[in-house]
mmCIF file of C-alpha atoms in Angstrom:
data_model
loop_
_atom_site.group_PDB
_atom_site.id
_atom_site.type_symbol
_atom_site.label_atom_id
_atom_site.label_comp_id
_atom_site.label_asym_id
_atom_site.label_seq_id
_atom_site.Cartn_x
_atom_site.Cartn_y
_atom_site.Cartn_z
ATOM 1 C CA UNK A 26 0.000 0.000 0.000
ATOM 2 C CA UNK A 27 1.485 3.668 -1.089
ATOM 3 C CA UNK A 28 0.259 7.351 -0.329
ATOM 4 C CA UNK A 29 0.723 10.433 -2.552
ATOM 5 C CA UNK A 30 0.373 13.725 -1.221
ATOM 6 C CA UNK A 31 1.055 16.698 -3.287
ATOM 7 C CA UNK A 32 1.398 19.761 -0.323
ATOM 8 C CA UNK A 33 1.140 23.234 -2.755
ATOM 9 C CA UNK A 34 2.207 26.104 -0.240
ATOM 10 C CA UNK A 35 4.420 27.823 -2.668
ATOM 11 C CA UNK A 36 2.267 30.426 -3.957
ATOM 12 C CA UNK A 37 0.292 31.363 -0.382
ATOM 13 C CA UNK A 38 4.208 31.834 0.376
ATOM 14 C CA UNK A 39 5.226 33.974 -2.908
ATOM 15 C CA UNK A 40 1.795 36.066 -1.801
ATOM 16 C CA UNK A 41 2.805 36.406 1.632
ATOM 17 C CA UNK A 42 6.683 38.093 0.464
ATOM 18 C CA UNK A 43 4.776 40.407 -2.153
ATOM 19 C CA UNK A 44 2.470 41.702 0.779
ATOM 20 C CA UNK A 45 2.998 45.299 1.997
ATOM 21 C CA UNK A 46 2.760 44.928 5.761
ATOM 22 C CA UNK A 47 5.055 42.095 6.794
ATOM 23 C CA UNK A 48 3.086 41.800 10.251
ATOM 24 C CA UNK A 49 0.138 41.168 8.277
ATOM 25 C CA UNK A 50 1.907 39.108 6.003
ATOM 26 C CA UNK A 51 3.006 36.761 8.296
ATOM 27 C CA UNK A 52 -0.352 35.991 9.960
ATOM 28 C CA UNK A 53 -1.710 35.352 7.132
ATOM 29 C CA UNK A 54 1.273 33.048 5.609
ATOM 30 C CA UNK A 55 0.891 30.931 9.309
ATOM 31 C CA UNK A 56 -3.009 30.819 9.610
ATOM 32 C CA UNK A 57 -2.611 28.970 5.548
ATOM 33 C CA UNK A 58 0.512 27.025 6.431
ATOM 34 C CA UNK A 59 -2.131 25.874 9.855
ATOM 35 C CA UNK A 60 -4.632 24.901 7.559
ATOM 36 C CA UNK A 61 -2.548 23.140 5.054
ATOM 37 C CA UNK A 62 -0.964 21.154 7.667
ATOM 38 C CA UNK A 63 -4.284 19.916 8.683
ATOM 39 C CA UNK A 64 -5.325 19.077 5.458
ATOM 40 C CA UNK A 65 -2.006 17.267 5.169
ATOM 41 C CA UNK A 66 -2.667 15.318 7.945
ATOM 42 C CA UNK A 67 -6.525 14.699 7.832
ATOM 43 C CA UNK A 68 -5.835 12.821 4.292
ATOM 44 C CA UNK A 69 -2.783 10.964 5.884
ATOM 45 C CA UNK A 70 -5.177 9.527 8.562
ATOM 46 C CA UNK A 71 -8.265 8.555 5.777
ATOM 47 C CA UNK A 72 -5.557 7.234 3.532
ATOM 48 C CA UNK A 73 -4.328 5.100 6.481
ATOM 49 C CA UNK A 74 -7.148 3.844 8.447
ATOM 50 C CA UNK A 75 -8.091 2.759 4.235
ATOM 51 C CA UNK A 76 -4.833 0.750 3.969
ATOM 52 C CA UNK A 77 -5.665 -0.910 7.367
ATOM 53 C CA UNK A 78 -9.264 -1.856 6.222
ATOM 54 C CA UNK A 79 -7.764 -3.512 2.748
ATOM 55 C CA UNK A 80 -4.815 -4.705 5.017
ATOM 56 C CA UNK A 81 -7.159 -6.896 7.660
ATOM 57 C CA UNK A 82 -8.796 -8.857 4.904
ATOM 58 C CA UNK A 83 -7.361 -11.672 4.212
ATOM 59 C CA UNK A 84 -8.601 -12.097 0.580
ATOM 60 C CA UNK A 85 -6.567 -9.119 -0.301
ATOM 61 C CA UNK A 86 -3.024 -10.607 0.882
ATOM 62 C CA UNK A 87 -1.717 -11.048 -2.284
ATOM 63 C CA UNK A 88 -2.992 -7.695 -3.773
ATOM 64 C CA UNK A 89 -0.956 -5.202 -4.634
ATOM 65 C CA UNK A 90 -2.871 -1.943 -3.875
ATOM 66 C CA UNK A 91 -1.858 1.874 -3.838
ATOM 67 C CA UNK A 92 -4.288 4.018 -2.150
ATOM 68 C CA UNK A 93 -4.086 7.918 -2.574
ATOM 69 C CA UNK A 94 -6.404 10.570 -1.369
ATOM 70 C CA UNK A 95 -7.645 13.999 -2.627
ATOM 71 C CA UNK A 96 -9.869 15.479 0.281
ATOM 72 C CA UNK A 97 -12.357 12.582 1.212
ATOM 73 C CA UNK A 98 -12.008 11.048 -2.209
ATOM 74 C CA UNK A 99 -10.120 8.165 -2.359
ATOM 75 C CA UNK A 100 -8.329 6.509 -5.539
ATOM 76 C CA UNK A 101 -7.725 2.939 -5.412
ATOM 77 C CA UNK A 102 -4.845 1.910 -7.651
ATOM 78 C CA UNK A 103 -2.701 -1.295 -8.487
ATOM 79 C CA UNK A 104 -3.003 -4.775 -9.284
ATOM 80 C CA UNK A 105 -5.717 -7.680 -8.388
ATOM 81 C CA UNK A 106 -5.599 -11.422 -9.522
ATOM 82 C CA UNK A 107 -9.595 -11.670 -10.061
ATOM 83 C CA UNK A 108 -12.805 -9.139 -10.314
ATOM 84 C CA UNK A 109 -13.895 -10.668 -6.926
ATOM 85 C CA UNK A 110 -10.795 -8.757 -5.057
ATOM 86 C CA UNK A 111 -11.485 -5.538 -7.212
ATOM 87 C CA UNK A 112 -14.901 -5.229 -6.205
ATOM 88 C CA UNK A 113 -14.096 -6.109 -2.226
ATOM 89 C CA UNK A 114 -11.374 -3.580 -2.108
ATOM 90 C CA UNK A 115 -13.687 -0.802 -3.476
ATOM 91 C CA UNK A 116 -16.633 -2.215 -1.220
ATOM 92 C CA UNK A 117 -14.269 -1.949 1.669
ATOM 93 C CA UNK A 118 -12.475 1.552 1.042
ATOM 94 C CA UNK A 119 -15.889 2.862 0.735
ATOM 95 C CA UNK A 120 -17.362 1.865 4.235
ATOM 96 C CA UNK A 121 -14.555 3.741 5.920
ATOM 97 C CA UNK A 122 -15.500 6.919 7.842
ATOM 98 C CA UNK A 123 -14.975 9.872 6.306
ATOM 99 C CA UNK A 124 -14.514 8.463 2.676
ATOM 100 C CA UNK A 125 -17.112 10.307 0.430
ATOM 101 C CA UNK A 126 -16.092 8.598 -3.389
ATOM 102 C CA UNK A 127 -14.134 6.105 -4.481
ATOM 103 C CA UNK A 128 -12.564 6.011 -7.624
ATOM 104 C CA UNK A 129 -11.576 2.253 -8.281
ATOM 105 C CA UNK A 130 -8.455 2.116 -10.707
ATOM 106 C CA UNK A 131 -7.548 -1.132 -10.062
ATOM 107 C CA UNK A 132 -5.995 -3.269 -12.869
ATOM 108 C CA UNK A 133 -7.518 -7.316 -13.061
ATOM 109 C CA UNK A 134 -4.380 -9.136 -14.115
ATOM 110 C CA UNK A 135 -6.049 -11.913 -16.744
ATOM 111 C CA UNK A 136 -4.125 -15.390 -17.472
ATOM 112 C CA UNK A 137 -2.909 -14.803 -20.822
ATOM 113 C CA UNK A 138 -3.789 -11.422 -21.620
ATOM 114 C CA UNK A 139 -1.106 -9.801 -23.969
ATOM 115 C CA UNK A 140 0.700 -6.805 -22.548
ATOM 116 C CA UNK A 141 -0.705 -3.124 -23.295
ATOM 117 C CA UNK A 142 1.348 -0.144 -23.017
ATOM 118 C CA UNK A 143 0.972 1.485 -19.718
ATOM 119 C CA UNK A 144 0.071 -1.758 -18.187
ATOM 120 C CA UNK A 145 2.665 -3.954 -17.634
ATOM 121 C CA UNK A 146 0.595 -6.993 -18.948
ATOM 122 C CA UNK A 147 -2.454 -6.137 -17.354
ATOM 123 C CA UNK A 148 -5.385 -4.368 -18.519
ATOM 124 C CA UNK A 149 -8.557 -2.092 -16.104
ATOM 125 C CA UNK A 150 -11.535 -4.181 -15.950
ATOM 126 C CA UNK A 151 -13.217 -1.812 -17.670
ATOM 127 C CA UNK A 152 -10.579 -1.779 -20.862
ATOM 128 C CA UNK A 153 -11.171 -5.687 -21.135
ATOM 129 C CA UNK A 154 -13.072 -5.677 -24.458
ATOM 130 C CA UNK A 155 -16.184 -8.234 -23.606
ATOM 131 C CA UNK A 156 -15.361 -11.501 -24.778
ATOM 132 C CA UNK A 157 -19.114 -11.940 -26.169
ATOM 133 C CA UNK A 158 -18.280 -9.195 -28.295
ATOM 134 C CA UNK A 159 -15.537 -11.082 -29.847
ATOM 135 C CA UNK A 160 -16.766 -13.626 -30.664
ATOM 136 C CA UNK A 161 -19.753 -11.517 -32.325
ATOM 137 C CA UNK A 162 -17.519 -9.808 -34.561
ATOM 138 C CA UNK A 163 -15.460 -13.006 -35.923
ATOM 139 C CA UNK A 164 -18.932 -14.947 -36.116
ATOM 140 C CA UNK A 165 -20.573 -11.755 -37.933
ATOM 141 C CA UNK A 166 -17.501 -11.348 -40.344
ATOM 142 C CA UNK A 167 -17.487 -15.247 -41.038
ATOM 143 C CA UNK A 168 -21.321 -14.537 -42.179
ATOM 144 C CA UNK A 169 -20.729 -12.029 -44.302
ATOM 145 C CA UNK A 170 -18.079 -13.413 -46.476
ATOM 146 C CA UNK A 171 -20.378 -16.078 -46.744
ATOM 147 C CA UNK A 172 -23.309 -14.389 -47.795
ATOM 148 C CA UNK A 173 -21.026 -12.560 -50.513
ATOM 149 C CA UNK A 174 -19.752 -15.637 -51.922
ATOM 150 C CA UNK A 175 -23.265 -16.960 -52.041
ATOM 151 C CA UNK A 176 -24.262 -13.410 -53.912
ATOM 152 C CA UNK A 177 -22.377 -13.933 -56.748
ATOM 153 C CA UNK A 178 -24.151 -16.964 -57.659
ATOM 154 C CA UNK A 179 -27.840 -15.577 -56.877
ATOM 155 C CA UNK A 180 -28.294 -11.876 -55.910
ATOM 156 C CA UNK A 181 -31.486 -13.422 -53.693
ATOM 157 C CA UNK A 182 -29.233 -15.804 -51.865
ATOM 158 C CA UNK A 183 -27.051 -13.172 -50.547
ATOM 159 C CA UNK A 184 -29.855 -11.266 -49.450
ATOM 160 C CA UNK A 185 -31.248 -14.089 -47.506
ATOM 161 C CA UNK A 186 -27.867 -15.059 -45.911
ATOM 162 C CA UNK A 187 -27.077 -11.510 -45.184
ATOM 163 C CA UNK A 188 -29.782 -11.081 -43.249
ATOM 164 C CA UNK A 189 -29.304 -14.213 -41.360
ATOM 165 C CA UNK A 190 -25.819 -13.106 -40.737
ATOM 166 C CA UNK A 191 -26.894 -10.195 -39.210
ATOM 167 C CA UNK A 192 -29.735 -11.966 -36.746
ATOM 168 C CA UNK A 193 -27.292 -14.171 -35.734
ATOM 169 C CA UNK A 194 -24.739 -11.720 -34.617
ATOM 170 C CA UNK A 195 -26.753 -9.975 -32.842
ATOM 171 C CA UNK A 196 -27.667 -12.821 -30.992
ATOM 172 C CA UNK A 197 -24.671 -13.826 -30.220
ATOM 173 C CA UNK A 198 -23.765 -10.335 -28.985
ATOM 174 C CA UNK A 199 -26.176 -10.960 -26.113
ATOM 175 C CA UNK A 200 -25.437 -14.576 -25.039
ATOM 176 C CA UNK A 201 -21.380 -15.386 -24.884
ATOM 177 C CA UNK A 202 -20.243 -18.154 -27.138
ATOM 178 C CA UNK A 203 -18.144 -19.552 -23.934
ATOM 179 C CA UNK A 204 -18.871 -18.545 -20.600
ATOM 180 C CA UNK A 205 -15.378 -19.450 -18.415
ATOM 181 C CA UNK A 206 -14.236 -18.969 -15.161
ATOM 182 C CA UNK A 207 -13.223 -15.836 -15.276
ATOM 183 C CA UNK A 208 -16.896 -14.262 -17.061
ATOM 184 C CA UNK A 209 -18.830 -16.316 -13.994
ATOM 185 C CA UNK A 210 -16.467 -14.765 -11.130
ATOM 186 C CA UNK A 211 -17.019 -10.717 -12.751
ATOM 187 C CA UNK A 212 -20.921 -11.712 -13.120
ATOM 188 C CA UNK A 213 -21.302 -12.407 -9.856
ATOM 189 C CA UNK A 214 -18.932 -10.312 -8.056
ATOM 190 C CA UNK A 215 -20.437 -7.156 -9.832
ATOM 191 C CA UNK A 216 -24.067 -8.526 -8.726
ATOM 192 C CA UNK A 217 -23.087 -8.494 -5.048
ATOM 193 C CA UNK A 218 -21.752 -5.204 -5.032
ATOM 194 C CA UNK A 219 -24.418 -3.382 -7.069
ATOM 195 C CA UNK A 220 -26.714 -4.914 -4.257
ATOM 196 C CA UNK A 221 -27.301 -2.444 -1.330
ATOM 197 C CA UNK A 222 -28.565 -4.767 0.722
ATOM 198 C CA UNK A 223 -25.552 -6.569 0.756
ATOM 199 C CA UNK A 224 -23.541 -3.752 1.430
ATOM 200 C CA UNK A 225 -21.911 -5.255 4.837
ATOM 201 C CA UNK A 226 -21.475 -8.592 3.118
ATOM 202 C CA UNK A 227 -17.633 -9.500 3.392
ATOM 203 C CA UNK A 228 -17.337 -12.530 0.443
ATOM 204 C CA UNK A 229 -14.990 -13.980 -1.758
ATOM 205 C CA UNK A 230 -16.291 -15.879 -5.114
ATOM 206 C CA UNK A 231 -13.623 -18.403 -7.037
ATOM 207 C CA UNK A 232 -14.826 -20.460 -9.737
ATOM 208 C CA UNK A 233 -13.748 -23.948 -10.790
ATOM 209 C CA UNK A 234 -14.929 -25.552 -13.908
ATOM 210 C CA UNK A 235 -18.037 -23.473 -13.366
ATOM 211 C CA UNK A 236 -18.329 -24.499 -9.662
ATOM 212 C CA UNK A 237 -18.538 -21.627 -7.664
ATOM 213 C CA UNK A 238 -17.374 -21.698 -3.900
ATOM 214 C CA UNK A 239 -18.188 -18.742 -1.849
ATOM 215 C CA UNK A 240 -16.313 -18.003 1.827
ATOM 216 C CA UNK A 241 -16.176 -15.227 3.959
ATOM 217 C CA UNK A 242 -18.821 -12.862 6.556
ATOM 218 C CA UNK A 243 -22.552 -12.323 6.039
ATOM 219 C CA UNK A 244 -24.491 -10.678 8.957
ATOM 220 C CA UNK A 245 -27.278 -12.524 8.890
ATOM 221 C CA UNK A 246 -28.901 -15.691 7.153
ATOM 222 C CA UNK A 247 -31.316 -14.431 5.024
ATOM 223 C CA UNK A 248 -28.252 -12.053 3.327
ATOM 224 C CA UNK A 249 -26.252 -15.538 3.159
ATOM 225 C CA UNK A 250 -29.068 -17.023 1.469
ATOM 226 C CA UNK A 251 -29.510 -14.080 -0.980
ATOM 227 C CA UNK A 252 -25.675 -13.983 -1.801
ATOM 228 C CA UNK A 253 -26.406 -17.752 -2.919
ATOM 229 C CA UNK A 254 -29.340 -17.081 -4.745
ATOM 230 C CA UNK A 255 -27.638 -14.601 -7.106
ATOM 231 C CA UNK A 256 -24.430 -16.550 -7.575
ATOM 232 C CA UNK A 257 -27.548 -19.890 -8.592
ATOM 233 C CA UNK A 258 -28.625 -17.882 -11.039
ATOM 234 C CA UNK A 259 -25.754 -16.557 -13.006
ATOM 235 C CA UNK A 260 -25.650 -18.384 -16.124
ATOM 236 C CA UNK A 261 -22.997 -20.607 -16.678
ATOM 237 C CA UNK A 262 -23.140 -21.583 -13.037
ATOM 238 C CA UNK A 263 -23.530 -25.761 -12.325
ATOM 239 C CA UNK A 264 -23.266 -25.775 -8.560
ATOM 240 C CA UNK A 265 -22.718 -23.810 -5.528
ATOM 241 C CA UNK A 266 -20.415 -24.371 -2.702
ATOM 242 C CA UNK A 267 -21.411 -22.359 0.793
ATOM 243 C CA UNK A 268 -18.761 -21.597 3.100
ATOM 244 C CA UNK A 269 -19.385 -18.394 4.372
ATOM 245 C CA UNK A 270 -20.046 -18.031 8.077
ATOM 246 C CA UNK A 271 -23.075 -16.022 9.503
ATOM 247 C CA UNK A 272 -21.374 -13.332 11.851
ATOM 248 C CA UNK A 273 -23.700 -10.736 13.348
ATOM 249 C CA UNK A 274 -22.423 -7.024 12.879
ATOM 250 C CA UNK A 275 -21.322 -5.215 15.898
ATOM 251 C CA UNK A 276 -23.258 -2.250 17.144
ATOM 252 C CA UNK A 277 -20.802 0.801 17.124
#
């Protein structure tokens, strides 16, 4: 975990030289340099007790996670092995006290993925072009040269497989030719989180061979048994393992 701070007294300073009565002057320079300070230090502590929140959970060991601060906004940055530890260190920075928007940065490192500049062989989550879309295109392009092959024979042909082409791509675009593990974990990772009523629900989601196994803190059953109900009904899904543990919240 890494801070950046960026203090910017060098002007207030410059003003405070320029200034005609030096008495005055230098109030005014230490009541700015006071309040800077404080600033300083009041984004120190958020972007600390942050770290220590993404520090105490033990699904985010591995990550590697910079957090920085501007005011009570907080940018997440780094890298995360799957979408499930994206969307837990977001859900956790934003439950901290004092934290107001979080802007989540984070890069999902994907097995195989070729290297883009600026990334280091990762890509953001939300650069990873959808792999449904993919497979669109190549299916849609396949059509076409078939349907203009076809044309040159019959000029009614090509209409008919053209159009064909064009229903099936755009079926395709909705369903994804091969759901993996890696579609199934995003799905239902970005379900939980967009759920408010799970917003205290501490879970991590790994997929094998499109069985999903779910660990981790739910305060009550009925939020355990709605955590399982999405993760059922994900497509793609063929079982679900619970281990998550019911654990009451505390009363601050």
């Amino acid at each position: 975990m890494s801070r950046n701070f960026i203090p910017c007294l060098g002007l207030v300073l410059g003003a405070a030289m320029i200034a005609g009565t030096p008495a005055l002057a230098s109030g005014t320079v230490t009541e700015v340099v006071l309040h800077q300070s404080g600033a300083q230090d009041a984004s120190m502590d958020l972007a600390e007790r942050v770290e220590k929140a993404l520090a105490a959970n033990k699904n985010l060991a591995a990550a590697d996670i910079d957090v920085k601060v501007e005011g009570t906004r907080v940018i997440l940055e780094g890298q995360v092995s799957n979408a499930a530890q994206r969307q837990t260190a977001e859900r956790l920075a934003k439950r901290v006290k004092g934290v107001t928007t979080v802007d989540n940065q984070i890069a999902l490192r994907l097995a195989g993925a070729p290297a883009r500049e600026g990334t280091k062989g990762s890509v953001l989550a939300g650069d990873v072009k959808d792999t449904t879309e993919v497979a669109a295109e190549k299916t849609g392009d396949a059509l076409d040269k078939t349907g203009s092959a076809i044309g040159k024979a019959a000029s009614a042909t090509k209409d008919a497989v053209v159009t064909g082409a064009e229903k099936t791509r755009d079926a395709v675009t909705g369903v994804p030719e091969k759901i993996d593990e890696t579609w199934i974990t995003s799905k239902i990772a970005g379900k939980i989180n967009a759920d408010d009523a799970l917003e205290h629900v501490d879970v991590d989601v790994k997929v094998n061979k499109n069985v999903v196994t779910i660990t981790g803190d739910v305060p009550s059953a009925a939020l355990r048994d709605r955590v399982l109900r999405i993760a059922r009904e994900t497509e793609g899904v063929a079982s679900v393992v619970d281990q998550m543990t019911v654990r009451p919240r505390s009363q601050d």
